Each structure stands twice: as C-alpha cells, then as structure tokens.
Coordinates of C-alpha atoms and ligand atoms in Angstrom, one line a residue:
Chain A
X1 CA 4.4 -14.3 25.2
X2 CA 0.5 -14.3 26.3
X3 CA -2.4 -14.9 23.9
X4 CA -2.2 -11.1 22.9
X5 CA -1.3 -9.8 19.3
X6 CA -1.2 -6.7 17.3
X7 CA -2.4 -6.3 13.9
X8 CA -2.4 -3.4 11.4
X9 CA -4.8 -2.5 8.9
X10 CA -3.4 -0.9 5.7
X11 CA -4.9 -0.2 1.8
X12 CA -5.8 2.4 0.0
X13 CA -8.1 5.4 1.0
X14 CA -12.1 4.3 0.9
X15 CA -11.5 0.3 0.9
X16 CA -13.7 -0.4 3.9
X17 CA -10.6 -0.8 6.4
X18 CA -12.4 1.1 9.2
X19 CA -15.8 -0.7 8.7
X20 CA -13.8 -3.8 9.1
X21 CA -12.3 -2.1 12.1
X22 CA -15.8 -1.0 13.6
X23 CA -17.1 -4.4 12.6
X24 CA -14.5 -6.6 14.7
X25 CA -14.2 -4.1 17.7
X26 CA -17.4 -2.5 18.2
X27 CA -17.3 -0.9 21.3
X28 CA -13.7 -1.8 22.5
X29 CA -12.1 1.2 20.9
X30 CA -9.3 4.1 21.8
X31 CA -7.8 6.8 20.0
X32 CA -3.9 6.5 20.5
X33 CA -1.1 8.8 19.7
X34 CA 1.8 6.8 17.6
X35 CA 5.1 7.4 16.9
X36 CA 5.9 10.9 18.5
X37 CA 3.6 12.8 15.7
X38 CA 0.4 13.9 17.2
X39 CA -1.5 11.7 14.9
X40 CA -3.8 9.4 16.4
X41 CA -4.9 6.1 15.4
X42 CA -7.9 4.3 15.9
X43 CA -7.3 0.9 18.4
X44 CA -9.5 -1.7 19.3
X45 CA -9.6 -5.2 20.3
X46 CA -11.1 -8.4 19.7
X47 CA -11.3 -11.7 21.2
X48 CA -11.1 -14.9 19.1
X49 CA -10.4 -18.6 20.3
X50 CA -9.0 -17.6 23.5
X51 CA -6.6 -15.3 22.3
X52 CA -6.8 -11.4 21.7
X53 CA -6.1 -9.3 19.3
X54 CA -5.5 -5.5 19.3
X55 CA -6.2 -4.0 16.2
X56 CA -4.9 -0.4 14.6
X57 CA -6.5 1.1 12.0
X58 CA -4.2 2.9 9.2
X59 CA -4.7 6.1 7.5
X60 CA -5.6 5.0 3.6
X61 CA -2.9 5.6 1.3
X62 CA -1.9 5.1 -2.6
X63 CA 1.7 4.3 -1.4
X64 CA 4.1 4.0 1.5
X65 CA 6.8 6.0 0.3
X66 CA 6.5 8.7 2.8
X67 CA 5.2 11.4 0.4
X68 CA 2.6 12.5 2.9
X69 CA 2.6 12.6 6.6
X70 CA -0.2 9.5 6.2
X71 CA 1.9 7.5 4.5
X72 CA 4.8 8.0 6.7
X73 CA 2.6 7.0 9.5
X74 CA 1.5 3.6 8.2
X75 CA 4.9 3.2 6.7
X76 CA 6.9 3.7 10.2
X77 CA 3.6 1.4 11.9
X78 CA 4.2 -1.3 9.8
X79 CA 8.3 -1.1 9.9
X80 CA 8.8 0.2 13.4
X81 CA 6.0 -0.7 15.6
X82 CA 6.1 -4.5 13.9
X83 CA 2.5 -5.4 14.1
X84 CA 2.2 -9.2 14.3
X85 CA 0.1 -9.5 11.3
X86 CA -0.4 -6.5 8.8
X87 CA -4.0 -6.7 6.8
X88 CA -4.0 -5.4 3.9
X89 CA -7.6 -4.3 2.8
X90 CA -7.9 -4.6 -1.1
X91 CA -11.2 -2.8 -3.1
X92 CA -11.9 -5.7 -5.2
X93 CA -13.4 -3.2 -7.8
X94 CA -10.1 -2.0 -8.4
X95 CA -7.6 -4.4 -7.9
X96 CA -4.9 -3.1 -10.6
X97 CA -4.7 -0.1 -8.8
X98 CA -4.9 -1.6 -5.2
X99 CA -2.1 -4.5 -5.3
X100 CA 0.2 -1.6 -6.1
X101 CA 0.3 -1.2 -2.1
X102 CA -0.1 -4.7 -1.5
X103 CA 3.3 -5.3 -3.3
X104 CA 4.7 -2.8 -1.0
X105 CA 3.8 -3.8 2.0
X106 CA 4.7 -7.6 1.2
X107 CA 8.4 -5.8 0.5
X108 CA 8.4 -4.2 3.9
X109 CA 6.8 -7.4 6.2
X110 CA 6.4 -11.3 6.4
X111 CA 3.5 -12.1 8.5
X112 CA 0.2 -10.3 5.7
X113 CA -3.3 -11.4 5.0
X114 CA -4.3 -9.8 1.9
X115 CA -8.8 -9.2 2.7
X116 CA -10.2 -8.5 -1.0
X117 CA -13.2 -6.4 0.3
X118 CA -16.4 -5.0 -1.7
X119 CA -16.9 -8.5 -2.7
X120 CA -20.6 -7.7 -2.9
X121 CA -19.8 -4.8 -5.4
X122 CA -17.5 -6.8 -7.3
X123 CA -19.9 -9.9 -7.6
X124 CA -23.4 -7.0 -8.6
X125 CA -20.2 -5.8 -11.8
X126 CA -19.6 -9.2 -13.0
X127 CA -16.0 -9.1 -11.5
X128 CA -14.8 -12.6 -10.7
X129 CA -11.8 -13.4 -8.4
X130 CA -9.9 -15.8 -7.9
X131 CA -8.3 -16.1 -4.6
X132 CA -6.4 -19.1 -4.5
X133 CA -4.8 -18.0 -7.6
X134 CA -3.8 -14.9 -6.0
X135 CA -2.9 -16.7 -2.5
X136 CA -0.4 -18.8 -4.9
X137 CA 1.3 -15.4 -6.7
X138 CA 1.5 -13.4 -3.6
X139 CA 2.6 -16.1 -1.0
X140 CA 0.5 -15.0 1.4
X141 CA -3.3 -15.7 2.4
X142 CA -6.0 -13.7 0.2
X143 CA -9.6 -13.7 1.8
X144 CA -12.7 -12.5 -0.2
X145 CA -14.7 -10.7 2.3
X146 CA -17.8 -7.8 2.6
X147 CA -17.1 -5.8 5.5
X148 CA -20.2 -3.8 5.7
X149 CA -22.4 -7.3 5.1
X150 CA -19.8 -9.4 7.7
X151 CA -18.9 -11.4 4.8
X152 CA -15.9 -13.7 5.4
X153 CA -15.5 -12.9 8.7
X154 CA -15.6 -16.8 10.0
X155 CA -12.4 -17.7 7.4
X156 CA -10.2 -14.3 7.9
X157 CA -10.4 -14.7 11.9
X158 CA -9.2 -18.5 11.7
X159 CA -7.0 -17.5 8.8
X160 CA -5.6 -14.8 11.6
X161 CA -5.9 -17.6 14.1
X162 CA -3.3 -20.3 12.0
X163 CA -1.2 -17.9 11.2
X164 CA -0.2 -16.5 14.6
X165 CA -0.2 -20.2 15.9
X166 CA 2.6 -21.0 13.2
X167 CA 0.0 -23.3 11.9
X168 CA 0.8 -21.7 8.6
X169 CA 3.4 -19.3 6.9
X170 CA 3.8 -16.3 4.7
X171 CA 6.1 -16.4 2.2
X172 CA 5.5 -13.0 0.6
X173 CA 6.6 -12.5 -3.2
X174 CA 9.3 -10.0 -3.7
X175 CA 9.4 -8.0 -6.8
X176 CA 12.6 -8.5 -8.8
X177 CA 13.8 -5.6 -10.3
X178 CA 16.6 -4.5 -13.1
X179 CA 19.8 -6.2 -13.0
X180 CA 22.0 -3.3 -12.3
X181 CA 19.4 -2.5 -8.8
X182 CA 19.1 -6.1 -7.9
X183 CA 23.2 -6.1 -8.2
X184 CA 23.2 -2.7 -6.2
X185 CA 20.6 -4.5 -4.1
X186 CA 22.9 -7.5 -3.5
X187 CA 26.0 -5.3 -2.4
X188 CA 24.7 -3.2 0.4
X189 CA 21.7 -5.8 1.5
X190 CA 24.3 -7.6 4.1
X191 CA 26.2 -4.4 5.3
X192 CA 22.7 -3.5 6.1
X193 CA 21.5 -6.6 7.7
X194 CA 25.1 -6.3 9.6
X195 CA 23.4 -3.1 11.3
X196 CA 20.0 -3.6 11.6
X197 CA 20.2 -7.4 12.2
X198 CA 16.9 -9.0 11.0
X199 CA 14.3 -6.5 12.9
X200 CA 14.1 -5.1 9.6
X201 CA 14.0 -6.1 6.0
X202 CA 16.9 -5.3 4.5
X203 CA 16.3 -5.9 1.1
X204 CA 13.0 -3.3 1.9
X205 CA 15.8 -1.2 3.3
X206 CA 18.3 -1.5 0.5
X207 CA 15.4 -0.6 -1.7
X208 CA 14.5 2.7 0.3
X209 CA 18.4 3.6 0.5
X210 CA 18.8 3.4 -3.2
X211 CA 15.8 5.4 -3.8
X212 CA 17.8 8.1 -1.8
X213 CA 14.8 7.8 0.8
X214 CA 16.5 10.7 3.4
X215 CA 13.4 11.0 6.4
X216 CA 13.7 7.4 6.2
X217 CA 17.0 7.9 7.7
X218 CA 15.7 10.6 9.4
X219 CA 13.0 8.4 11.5
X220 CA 16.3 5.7 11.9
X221 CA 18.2 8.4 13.3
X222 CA 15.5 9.7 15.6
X223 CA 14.2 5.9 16.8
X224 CA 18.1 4.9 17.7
X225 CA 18.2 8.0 20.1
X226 CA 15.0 7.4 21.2
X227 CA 16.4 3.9 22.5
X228 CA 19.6 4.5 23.7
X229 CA 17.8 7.2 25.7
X230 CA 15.1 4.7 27.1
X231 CA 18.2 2.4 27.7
X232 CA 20.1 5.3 30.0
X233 CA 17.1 5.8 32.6
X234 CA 16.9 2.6 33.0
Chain B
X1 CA 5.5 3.6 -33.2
X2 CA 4.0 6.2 -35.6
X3 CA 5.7 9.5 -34.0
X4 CA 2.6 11.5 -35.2
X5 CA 0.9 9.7 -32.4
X6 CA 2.7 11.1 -29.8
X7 CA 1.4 14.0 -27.4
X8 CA 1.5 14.6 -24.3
X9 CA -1.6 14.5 -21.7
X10 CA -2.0 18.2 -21.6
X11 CA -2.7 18.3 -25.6
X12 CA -5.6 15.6 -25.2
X13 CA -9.0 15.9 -26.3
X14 CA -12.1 15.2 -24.0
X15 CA -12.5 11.2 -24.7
X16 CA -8.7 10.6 -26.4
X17 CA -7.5 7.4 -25.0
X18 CA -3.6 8.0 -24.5
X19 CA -1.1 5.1 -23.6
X20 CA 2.0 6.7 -21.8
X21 CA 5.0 6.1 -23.3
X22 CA 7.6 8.3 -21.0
X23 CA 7.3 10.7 -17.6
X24 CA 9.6 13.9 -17.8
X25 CA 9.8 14.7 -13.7
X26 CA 11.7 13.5 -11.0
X27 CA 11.5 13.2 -7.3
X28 CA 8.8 13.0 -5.1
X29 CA 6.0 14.5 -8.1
X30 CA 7.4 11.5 -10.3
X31 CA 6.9 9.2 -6.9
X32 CA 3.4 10.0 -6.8
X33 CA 2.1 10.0 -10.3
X34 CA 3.5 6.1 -10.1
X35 CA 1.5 5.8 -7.4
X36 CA -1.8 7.2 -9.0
X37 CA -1.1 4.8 -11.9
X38 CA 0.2 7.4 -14.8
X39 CA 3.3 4.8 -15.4
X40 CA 4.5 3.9 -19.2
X41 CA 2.5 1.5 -20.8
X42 CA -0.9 2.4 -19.1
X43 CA -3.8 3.8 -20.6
X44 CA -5.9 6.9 -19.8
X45 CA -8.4 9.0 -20.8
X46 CA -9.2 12.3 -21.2
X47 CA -12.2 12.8 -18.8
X48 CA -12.8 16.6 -18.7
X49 CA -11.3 19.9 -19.2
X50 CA -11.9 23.1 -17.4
X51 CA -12.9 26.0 -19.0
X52 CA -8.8 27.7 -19.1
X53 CA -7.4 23.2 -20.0
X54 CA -6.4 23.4 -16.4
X55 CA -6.7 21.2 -14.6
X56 CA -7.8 18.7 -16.7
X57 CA -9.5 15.5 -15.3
X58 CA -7.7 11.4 -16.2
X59 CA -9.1 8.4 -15.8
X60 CA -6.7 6.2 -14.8
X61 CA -7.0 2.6 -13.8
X62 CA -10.4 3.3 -12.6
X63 CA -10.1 6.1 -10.5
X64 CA -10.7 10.1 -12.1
X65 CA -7.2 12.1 -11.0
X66 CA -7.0 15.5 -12.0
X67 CA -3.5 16.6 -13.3
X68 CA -2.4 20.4 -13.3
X69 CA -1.1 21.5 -16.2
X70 CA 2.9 21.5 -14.9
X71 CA 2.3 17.6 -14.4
X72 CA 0.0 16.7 -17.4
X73 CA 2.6 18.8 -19.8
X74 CA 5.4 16.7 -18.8
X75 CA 3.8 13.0 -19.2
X76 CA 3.9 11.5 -23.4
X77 CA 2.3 9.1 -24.7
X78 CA 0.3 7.8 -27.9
X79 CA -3.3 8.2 -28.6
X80 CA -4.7 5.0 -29.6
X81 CA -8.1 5.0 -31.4
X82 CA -11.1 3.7 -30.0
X83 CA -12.3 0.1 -30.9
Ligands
GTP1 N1 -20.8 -2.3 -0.7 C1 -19.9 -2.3 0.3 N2 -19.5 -1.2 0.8 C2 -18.6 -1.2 1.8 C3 -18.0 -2.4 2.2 N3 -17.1 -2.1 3.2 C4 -17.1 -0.8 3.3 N4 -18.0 -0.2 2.4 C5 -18.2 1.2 2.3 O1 -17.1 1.9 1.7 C6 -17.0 3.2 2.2 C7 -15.6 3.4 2.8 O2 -15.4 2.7 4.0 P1 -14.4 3.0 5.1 O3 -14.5 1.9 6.1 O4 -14.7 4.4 5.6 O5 -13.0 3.0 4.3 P2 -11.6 3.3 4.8 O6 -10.7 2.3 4.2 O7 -11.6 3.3 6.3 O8 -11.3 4.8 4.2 P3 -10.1 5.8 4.7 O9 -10.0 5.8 6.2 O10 -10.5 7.0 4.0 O11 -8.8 5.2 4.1 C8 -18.1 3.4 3.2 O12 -19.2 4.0 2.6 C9 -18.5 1.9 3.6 O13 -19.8 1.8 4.0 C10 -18.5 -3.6 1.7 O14 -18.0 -4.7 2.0 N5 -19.4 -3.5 0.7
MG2 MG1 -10.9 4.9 7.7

C-alpha cells in the first residue's frame, strides 16, 4: 500500500476529540456520509514524516453497544470500516468512568493509542498519572496530551508513526469474564472465526452474540448484501 | 450487611451516599445504566431532588446523571455514612 492511513477518533462525549481533530487538520477538512445512515462525520488529513494520515472524527459516546444511533456509528466505524489505528481520547479528570470505553474498544480492535487528554486540568486538581503504568495494563500505547495547549503532540504523531511502520505492537488486554461466558465464549469463538475469518474479532463477536446483540446481526446481514452486490456489477 | 441499610436510590436523601448492591432491569435500560456507572459496588450520591422526587439528580463517578423515578426505583443499595 502507499504512505496513506486512516485513523479513528473515539471517547466519551466532551473529551477534547474534535479539538484534537481541528488541531491536527486545520484546514484540510470534509464532512462525509458513512455507512449508508445519513450521518456525517467529520474527515481530515495530516501529513507526518512523509506519510499521510486521514483522520475521522467519532461522535462521543459512554459505550459502543449500539444503544443510540451514535454509538452504532462509531461501533460499525471502528468494526467495519477498519481504521488503521483507532485513538481513543481519554478525559484524564475522569478516568474511572472513561476506560470503561477504552476496554471496549481494545475488545473490538488491535492497532489503539490510548491519548489521556485535559492533562492541564488534571495536573491544576492534583491528579497524577501514570502512563507507563497504564501502557503496561492495557497493552497498548497511552499518551498524556493537552489538545487545546498542543500538548504531546510531538510523541503521539511518532507514537502513530512506529506503530503503522510495525516498529511497534499492540497487544490489547482482553477482559476475562465468568467461567460459564468465557466457556460459552470458547465454544462458538471458532465457528465464528470459521465465517468471518480474522476481519473481525471473534471473541468481540462471540461477546456481542451472547449478549443477544440482534442490529448487530442486522448491520452483518445488510454489509454481506451490500458486497455480494458490489461483487455482481463488477 | 445490616439489611436496615438497604434502599433503593429513589428513597435517598439529598447528600446520602449509597453503594449499589443490585439492578432490577434488563435489556437495553440495564445496558445503559452500566454504562453511566450505576453498577454494584459503586458509590453515589444523592445530588438533588425536584420538587415531585422526580427526577432526582446522582453523582456518579464524577459525572451528575439524573435518573427518573422508573430507573432510580429499581436500583438497591446501602447507605454508608459519611467519614
Ligand atoms: N483545559 C482543556 N480543555 C480542553 C482540552 N481539549 C479540549 N478541551 C475543551 O473541552 C471541551 C470539549 O472539547 P471537544 O473537542 O468539543 O470535545 P469532543 O470530544 O469533540 O466532544 P463531543 O463531540 O461532544 O463528543 C471544549 O470546551 C474544549 O475547548 C485540553 O487539553 N485542555
Ligand atoms: Mg466533537
């Protein structure tokens, strides 16, 4: 492929993810429309040691479990339209309640950089964080930053930068759950990865299947007529 | 556990700290709540109650979250006393 990758922004409503948006692309922004709703996310791009990067930015949500047309929206971004890197923006004033979509996302896709923003905020309430603790837990890179004050831009680009050379790896930390899901887990995850092959998750998808996750199977349903359709007029 | 404790969020008092013990709904209402942070073993407080107790406003792992009173009913826990 060329020196041209996508990456997602995702977190929780009001955690600076379009500032950082504004802040990388300036004036090299589009609306587009995604995934056959008419809901249109913002795109942009930015250049960055020779390679480039288009950037979409995410409605905020508290979860991707499809309870809102938003959430479905990132959700089926992040699954469908495989970004190469998903960013998930963090407030670092609230972390407890913000790594609950972290976890989430790291479920549904390998290649996350986890930006704790509001550093500034955090620092002026005596918050202290430590990110290499946090890089360790969550397997993936976690990057202090202040996206209104361009804080941390210089390591989250070359942080972007290693990890779409291969330079460096995610390894994201999957929640283990009850014995009697992680057996149900264990007897449907290959049939599924029979069918879907690894474009998707399939433990992710084991997960959502379990939780009896129907426009899931909906969108699924929808996508595979979409492509045998595209495949036809071809 | 002291049973004498136990109420749900609805019968809270303006500034009762309550840790939830149980959530009495299913489906996508349930899904959500999670999401917000009411799960068992966290602690909220009673911010404010309109003038009829409904809604009434949480606090809830930093962020204020008002419940109506068909959610807040069905979501137990124990007060704990202040420090
Ligand atoms: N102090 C401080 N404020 C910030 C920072 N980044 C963003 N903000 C502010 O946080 C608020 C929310 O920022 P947005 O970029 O709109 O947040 P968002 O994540 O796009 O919000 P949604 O699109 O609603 O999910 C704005 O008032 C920003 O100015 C930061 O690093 N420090
Ligand atoms: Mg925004």
């Amino acid at each position: 492929m060329n020196n041209s990758y996508r990456i997602a922004l995702a977190g929780n409503p009001n955690t600076g993810k379009s500032t950082l948006f504004n802040a990388f692309t300036g004036l090299r922004q589009h609306t587009g429309n995604w995934a056959g709703k008419t809901v249109s996310l913002a795109e942009g791009t930015v250049r960055h040691k020779e390679k480039n990067y288009q950037i979409v930015d995410l409605p905020g949500t508290y979860s991707l479990f499809s309870n809102s047309v938003d959430e479905e929206v990132a959700r089926n971004y992040i699954v469908f339209e495989k970004p190469d890197i998903t960013l998930v923006v963090l407030d670092a004033t609230s972390l407890e309640r913000n790594l609950n979509l972290a976890l989430q996302v790291l479920e549904m896709t390998k290649n996350v950089i986890v930006c704790i923003n509001l550093i500034d905020e955090a620092e002026k309430k005596g918050i202290k964080i430590n990110e290499r603790i946090l890089t360790r837990k969550l397997g993936v890179p976690v990057i202090k930053i202040s996206a209104r004050n361009k804080i941390g831009f210089p390591m989250l680009l070359d942080t972007i930068d290693r990890l779409v050379s291969g330079k460096i790896e995610c390894n994201p930390v999957q929640t283990t759950y009850n014995e009697e899901i992680e057996e149900k887990i264990t007897t449907i995850e290959s049939k599924i990865s029979n069918l879907v092959g690894n474009t998707i998750s399939s433990r992710w998808l084991a997960l959502r299947l379990l939780d009896g996750d129907k426009a899931l199977l909906t969108e699924f349903n929808r996508r595979l007529v979409l492509n045998d359709q595209v495949r036809r007029e071809a | 556990m002291d049973e004498s404790n136990k109420i749900s969020l609805f019968q809270g008092k303006k500034g009762n700290l309550i840790k939830i013990s149980s959530i009495s709904l299913e489906g996508v209402m349930r899904r959500r709540l999670l999401d917000l942070g009411f799960v068992p073993g966290a602690i909220v407080e009673v911010i404010k109650k309109s003038p009829l107790g409904d809604p009434i406003a949480f606090r809830v792992s930093q962020t204020t979250i008002a419940l109506r009173k068909e959610e807040s009913m069905k979501i137990e826990g124990e007060l704990v006393n202040h420090e």
